[in-house]
mmCIF file of C-alpha atoms in Angstrom:
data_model
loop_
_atom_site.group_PDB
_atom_site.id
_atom_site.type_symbol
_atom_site.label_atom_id
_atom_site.label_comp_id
_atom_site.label_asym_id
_atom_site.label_seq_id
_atom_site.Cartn_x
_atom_site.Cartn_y
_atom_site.Cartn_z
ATOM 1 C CA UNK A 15 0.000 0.000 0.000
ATOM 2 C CA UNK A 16 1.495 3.673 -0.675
ATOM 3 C CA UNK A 17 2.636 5.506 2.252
ATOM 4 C CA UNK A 18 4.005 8.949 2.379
ATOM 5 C CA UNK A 19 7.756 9.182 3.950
ATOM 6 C CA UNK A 20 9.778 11.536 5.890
ATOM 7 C CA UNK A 21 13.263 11.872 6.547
ATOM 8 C CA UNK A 22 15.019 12.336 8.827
ATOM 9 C CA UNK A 23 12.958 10.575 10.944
ATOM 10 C CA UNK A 24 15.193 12.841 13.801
ATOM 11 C CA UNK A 25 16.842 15.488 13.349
ATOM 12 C CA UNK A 26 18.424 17.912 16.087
ATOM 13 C CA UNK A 27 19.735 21.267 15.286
ATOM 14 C CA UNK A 28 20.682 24.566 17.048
ATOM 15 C CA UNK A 29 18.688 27.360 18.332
ATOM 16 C CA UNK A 30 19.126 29.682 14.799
ATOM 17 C CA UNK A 31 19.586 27.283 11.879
ATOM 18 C CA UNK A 32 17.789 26.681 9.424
ATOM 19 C CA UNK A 33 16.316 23.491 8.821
ATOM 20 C CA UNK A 34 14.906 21.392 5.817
ATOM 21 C CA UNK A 35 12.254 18.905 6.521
ATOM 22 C CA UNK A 36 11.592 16.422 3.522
ATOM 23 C CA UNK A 37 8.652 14.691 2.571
ATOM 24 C CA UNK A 38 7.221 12.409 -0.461
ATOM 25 C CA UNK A 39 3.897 12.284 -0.785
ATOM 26 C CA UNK A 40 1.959 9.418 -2.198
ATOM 27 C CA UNK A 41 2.489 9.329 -5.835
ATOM 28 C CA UNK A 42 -1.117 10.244 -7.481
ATOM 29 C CA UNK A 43 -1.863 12.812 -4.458
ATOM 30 C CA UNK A 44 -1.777 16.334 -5.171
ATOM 31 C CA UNK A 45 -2.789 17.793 -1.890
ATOM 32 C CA UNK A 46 0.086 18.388 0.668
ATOM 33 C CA UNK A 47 0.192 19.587 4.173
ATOM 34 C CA UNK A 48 2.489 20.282 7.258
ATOM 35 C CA UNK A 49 1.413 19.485 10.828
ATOM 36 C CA UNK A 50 3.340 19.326 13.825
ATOM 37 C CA UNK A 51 3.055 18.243 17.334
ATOM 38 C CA UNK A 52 4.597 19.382 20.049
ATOM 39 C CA UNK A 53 5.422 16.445 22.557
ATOM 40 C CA UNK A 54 2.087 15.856 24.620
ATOM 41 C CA UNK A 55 0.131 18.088 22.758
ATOM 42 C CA UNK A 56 -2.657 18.212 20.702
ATOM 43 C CA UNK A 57 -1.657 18.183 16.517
ATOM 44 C CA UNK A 58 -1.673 21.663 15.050
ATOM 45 C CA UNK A 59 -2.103 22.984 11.142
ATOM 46 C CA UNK A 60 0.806 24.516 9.229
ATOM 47 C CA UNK A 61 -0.053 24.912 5.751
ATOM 48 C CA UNK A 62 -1.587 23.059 2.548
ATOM 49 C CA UNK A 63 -0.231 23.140 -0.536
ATOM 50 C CA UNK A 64 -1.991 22.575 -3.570
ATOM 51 C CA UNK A 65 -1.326 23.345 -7.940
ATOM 52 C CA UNK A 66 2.237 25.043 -6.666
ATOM 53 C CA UNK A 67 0.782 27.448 -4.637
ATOM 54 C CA UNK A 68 -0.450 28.060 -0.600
ATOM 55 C CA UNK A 69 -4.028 27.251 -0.190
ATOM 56 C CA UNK A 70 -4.347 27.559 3.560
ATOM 57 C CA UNK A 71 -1.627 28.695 6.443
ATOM 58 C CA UNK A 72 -2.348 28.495 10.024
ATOM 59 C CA UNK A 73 -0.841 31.554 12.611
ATOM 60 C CA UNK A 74 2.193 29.187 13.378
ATOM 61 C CA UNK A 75 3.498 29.494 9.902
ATOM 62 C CA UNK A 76 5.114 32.793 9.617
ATOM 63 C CA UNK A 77 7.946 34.790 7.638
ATOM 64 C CA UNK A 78 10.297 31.871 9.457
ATOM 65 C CA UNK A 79 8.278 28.633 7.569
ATOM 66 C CA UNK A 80 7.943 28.348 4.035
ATOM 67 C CA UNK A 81 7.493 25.196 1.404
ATOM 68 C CA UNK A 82 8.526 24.142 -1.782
ATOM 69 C CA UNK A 83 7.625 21.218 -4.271
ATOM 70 C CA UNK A 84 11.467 21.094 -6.079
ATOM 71 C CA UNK A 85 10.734 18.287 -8.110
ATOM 72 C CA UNK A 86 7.521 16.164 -9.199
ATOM 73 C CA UNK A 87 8.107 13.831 -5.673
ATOM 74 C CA UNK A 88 9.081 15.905 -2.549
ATOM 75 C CA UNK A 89 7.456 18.234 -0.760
ATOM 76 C CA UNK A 90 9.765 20.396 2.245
ATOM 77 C CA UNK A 91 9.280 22.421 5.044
ATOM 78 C CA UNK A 92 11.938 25.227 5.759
ATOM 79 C CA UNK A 93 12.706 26.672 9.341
ATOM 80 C CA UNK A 94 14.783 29.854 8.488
ATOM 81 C CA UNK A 95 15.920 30.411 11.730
ATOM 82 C CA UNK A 96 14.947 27.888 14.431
ATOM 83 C CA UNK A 97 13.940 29.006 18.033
ATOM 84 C CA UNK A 98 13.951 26.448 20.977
ATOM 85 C CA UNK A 99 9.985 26.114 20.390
ATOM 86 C CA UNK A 100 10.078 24.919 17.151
ATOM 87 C CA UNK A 101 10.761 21.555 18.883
ATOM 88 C CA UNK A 102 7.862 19.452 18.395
ATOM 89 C CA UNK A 103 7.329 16.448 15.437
ATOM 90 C CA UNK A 104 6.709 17.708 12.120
ATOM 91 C CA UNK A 105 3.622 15.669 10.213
ATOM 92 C CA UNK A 106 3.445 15.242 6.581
ATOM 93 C CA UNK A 107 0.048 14.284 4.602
ATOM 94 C CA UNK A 108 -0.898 14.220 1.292
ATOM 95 C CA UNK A 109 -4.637 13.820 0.189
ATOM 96 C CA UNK A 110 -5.914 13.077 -3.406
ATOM 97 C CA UNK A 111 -8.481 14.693 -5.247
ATOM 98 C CA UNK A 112 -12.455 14.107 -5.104
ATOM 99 C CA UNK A 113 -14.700 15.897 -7.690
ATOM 100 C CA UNK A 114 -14.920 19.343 -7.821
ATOM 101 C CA UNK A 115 -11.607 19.826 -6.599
ATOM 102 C CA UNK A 116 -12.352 18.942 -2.798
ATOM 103 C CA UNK A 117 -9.588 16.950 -1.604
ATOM 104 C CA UNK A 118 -9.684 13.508 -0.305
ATOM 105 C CA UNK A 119 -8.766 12.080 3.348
ATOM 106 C CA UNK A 120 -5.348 13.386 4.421
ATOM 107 C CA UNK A 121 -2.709 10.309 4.808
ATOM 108 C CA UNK A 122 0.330 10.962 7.316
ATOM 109 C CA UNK A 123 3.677 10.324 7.281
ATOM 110 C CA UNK A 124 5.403 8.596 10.274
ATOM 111 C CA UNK A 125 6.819 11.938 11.211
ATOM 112 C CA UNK A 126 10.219 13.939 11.547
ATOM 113 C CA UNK A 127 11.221 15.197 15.408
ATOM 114 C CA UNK A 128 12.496 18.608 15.612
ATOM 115 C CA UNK A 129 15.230 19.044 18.660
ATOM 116 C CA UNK A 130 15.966 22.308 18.675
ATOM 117 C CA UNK A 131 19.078 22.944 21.522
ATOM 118 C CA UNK B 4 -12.515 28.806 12.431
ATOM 119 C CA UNK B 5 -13.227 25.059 13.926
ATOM 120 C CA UNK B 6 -12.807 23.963 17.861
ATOM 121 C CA UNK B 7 -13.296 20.878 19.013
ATOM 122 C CA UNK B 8 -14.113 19.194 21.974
ATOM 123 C CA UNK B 9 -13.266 15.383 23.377
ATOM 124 C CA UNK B 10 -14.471 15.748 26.593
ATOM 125 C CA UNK B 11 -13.149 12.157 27.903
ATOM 126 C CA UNK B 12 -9.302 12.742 28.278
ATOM 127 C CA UNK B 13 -9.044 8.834 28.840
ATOM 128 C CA UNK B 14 -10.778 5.865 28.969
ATOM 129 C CA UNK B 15 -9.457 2.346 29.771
ATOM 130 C CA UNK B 16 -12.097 -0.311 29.541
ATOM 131 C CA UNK B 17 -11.168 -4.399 29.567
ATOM 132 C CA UNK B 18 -10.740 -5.899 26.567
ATOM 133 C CA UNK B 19 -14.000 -7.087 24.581
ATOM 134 C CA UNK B 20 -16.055 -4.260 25.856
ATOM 135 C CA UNK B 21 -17.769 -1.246 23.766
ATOM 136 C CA UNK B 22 -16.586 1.648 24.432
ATOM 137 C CA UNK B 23 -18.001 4.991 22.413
ATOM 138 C CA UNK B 24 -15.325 8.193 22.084
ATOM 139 C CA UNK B 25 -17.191 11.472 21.977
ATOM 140 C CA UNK B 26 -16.434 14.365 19.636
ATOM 141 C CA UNK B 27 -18.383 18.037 19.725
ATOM 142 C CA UNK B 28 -17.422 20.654 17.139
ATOM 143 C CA UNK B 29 -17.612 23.957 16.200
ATOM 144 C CA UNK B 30 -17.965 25.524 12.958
ATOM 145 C CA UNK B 31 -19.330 28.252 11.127
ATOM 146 C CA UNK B 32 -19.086 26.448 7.184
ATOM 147 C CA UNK B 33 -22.177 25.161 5.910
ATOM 148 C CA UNK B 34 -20.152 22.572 4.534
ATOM 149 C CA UNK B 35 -17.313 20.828 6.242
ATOM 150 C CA UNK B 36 -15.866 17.605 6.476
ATOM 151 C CA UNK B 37 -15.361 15.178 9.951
ATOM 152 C CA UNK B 38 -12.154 13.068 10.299
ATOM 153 C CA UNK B 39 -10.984 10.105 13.172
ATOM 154 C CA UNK B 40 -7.870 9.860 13.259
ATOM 155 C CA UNK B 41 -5.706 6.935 15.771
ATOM 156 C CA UNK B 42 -2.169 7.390 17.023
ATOM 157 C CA UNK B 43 -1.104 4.302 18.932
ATOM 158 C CA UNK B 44 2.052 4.608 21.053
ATOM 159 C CA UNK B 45 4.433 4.149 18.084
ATOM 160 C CA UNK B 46 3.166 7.945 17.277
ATOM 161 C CA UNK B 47 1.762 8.070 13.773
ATOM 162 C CA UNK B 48 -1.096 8.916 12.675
ATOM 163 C CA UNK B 49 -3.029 6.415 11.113
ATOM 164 C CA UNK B 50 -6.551 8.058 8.703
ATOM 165 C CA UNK B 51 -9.703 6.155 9.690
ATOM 166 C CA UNK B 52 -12.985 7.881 8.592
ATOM 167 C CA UNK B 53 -13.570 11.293 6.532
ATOM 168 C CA UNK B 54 -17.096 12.068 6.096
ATOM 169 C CA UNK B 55 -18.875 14.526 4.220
ATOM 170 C CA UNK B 56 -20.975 17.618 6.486
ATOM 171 C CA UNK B 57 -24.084 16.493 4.209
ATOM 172 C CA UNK B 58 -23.811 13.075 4.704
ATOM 173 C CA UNK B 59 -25.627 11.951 7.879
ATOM 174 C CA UNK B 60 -25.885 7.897 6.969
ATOM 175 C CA UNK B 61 -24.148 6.522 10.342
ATOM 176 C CA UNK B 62 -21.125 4.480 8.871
ATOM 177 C CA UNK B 63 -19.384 0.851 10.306
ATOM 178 C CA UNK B 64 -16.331 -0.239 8.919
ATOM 179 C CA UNK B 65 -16.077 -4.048 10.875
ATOM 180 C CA UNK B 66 -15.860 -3.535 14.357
ATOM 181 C CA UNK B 67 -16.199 0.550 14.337
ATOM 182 C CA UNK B 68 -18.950 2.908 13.263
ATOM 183 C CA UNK B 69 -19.152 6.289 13.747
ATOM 184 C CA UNK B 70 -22.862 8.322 14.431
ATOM 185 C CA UNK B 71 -23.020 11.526 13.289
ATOM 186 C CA UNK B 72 -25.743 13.812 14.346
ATOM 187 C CA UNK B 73 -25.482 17.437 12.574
ATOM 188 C CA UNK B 74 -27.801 19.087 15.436
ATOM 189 C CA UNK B 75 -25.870 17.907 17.783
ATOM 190 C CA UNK B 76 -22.899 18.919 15.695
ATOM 191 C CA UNK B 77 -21.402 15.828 17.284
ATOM 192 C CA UNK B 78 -19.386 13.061 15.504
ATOM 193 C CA UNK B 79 -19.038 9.981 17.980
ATOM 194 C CA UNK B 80 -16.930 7.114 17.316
ATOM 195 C CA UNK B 81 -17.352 3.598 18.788
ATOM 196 C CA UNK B 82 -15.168 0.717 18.930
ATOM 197 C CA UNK B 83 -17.188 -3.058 19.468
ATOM 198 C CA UNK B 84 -15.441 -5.708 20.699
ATOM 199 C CA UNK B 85 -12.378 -3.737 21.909
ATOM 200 C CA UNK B 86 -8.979 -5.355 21.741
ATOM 201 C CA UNK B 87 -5.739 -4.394 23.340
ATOM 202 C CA UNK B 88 -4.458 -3.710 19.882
ATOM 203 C CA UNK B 89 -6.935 -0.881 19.894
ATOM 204 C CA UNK B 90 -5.135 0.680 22.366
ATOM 205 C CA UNK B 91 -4.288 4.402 21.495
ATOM 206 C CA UNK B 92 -5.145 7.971 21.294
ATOM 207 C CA UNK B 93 -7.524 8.594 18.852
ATOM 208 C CA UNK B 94 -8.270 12.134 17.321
ATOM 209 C CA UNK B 95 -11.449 13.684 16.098
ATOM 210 C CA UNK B 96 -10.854 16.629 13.491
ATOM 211 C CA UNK B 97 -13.336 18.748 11.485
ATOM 212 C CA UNK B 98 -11.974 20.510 8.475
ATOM 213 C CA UNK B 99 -12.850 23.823 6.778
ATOM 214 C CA UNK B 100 -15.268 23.995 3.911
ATOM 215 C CA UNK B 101 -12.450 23.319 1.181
ATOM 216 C CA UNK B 102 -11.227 20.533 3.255
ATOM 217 C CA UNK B 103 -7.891 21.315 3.570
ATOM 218 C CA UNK B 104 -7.221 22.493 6.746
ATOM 219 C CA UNK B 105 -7.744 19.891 9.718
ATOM 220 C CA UNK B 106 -8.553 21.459 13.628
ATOM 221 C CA UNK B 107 -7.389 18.148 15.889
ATOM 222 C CA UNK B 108 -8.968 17.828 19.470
ATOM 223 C CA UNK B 109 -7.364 17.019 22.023
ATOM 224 C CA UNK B 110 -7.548 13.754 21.784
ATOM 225 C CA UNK B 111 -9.022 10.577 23.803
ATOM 226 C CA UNK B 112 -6.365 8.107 25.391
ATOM 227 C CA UNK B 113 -8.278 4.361 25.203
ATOM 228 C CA UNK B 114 -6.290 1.675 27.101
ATOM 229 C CA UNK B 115 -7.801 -1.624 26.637
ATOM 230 C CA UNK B 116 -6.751 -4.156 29.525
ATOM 231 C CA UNK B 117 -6.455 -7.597 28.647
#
């Protein structure tokens, strides 16, 4: 069955760098989205990505996030400049697409965890 | 913008029991879309249901079904026949009307004892 993957599956950087969170989607999906999760907490919305372009950004994702489809399989998330709260695991999904545009049900990744020291 | 509410923090419950997880939301779309999702201990996040805001048929997929009452604006999920395997914190999240944008509760712990 298709997944979607993430790597690192850790990855621990320091307070100020920037980071690059990778992500392949399931192959005929064309909705992606970030997530992330910080440890005990409830599962919060970055952004969605859909046709090359933003279609929906929560608060969290500010001047610091942004994302970018580089090639016809990965999808990434870029820190700029990480703070100590950016710790957390980062979710990808991908969705496909119903009729009318609408996408599907949103399928997760097994998840990257941020460290941020 | 969504909120939603799992009242019951955690439940344990022994193994072949029901046991129903409760979900209220908030929204202000006409249209909208209700999602389950389960994260067991090994932490991802495993899809179960999406249903449609317009689609009020109660749904089972073998031992779960979900009831869905839009005046209630409640989307309850309930597991027959637990198993340990069920064990997990499960998530109930409404989307936005263009269904791309997911609000997650705060999830219910189950623990099913053997």
């Amino acid at each position: 069955e298709p997944e979607v993957t993430q790597t690192p599956s850790h990855q621990v950087t320091q307070m100020g760098q920037e980071v690059i969170l990778r992500c392949v989607p399931i192959s005929n999906h064309l909705y992606f989205y970030w997530y992330r999760q910080i440890l005990g907490q409830k599962v919060e919305f970055l952004v969605s990505f859909y046709n090359n372009e933003i279609s929906e950004k929560s608060e969290i994702f500010d001047d610091q996030f942004s994302v970018e489809r580089p090639d016809g399989s990965n999808f990434t998330l870029k820190i700029r400049s990480t703070k100590l709260e950016d710790s957390a695991m980062y979710f990808c999904a991908s969705s496909e697409v119903h009729l009318a545009g609408v996408p599907g049900g949103q399928y997760f990744g097994p998840g990257t965890r941020l460290t941020v020291t | 913008a969504q909120k939603v509410t799992q009242a019951q923090t955690e439940i344990s419950v022994v193994e072949k029991e029901d046991v129903t997880l409760d979900c209220v939301y908030e929204t202000r779309d006409t249209t909208y879309y209700l999602f389950w999702y389960k994260q067991p201990p090994s932490g991802e996040l495993v899809f179960l249901i999406r249903r449609n805001s317009f689609d009020e048929q109660n749904e089972i997929s073998g031992r779960y079904s979900w009831n869905f009452q839009k005046s209630t604006s409640s989307f309850n999920f309930t597991i027959t026949a637990s198993q340990v395997v069920d064990s997990a914190v499960y998530f109930c999240a409404p989307s936005n009307n263009a269904g791309n944008m997911l609000t997650f509760g705060g999830g219910t712990r189950l623990m099913v004892k053997p």
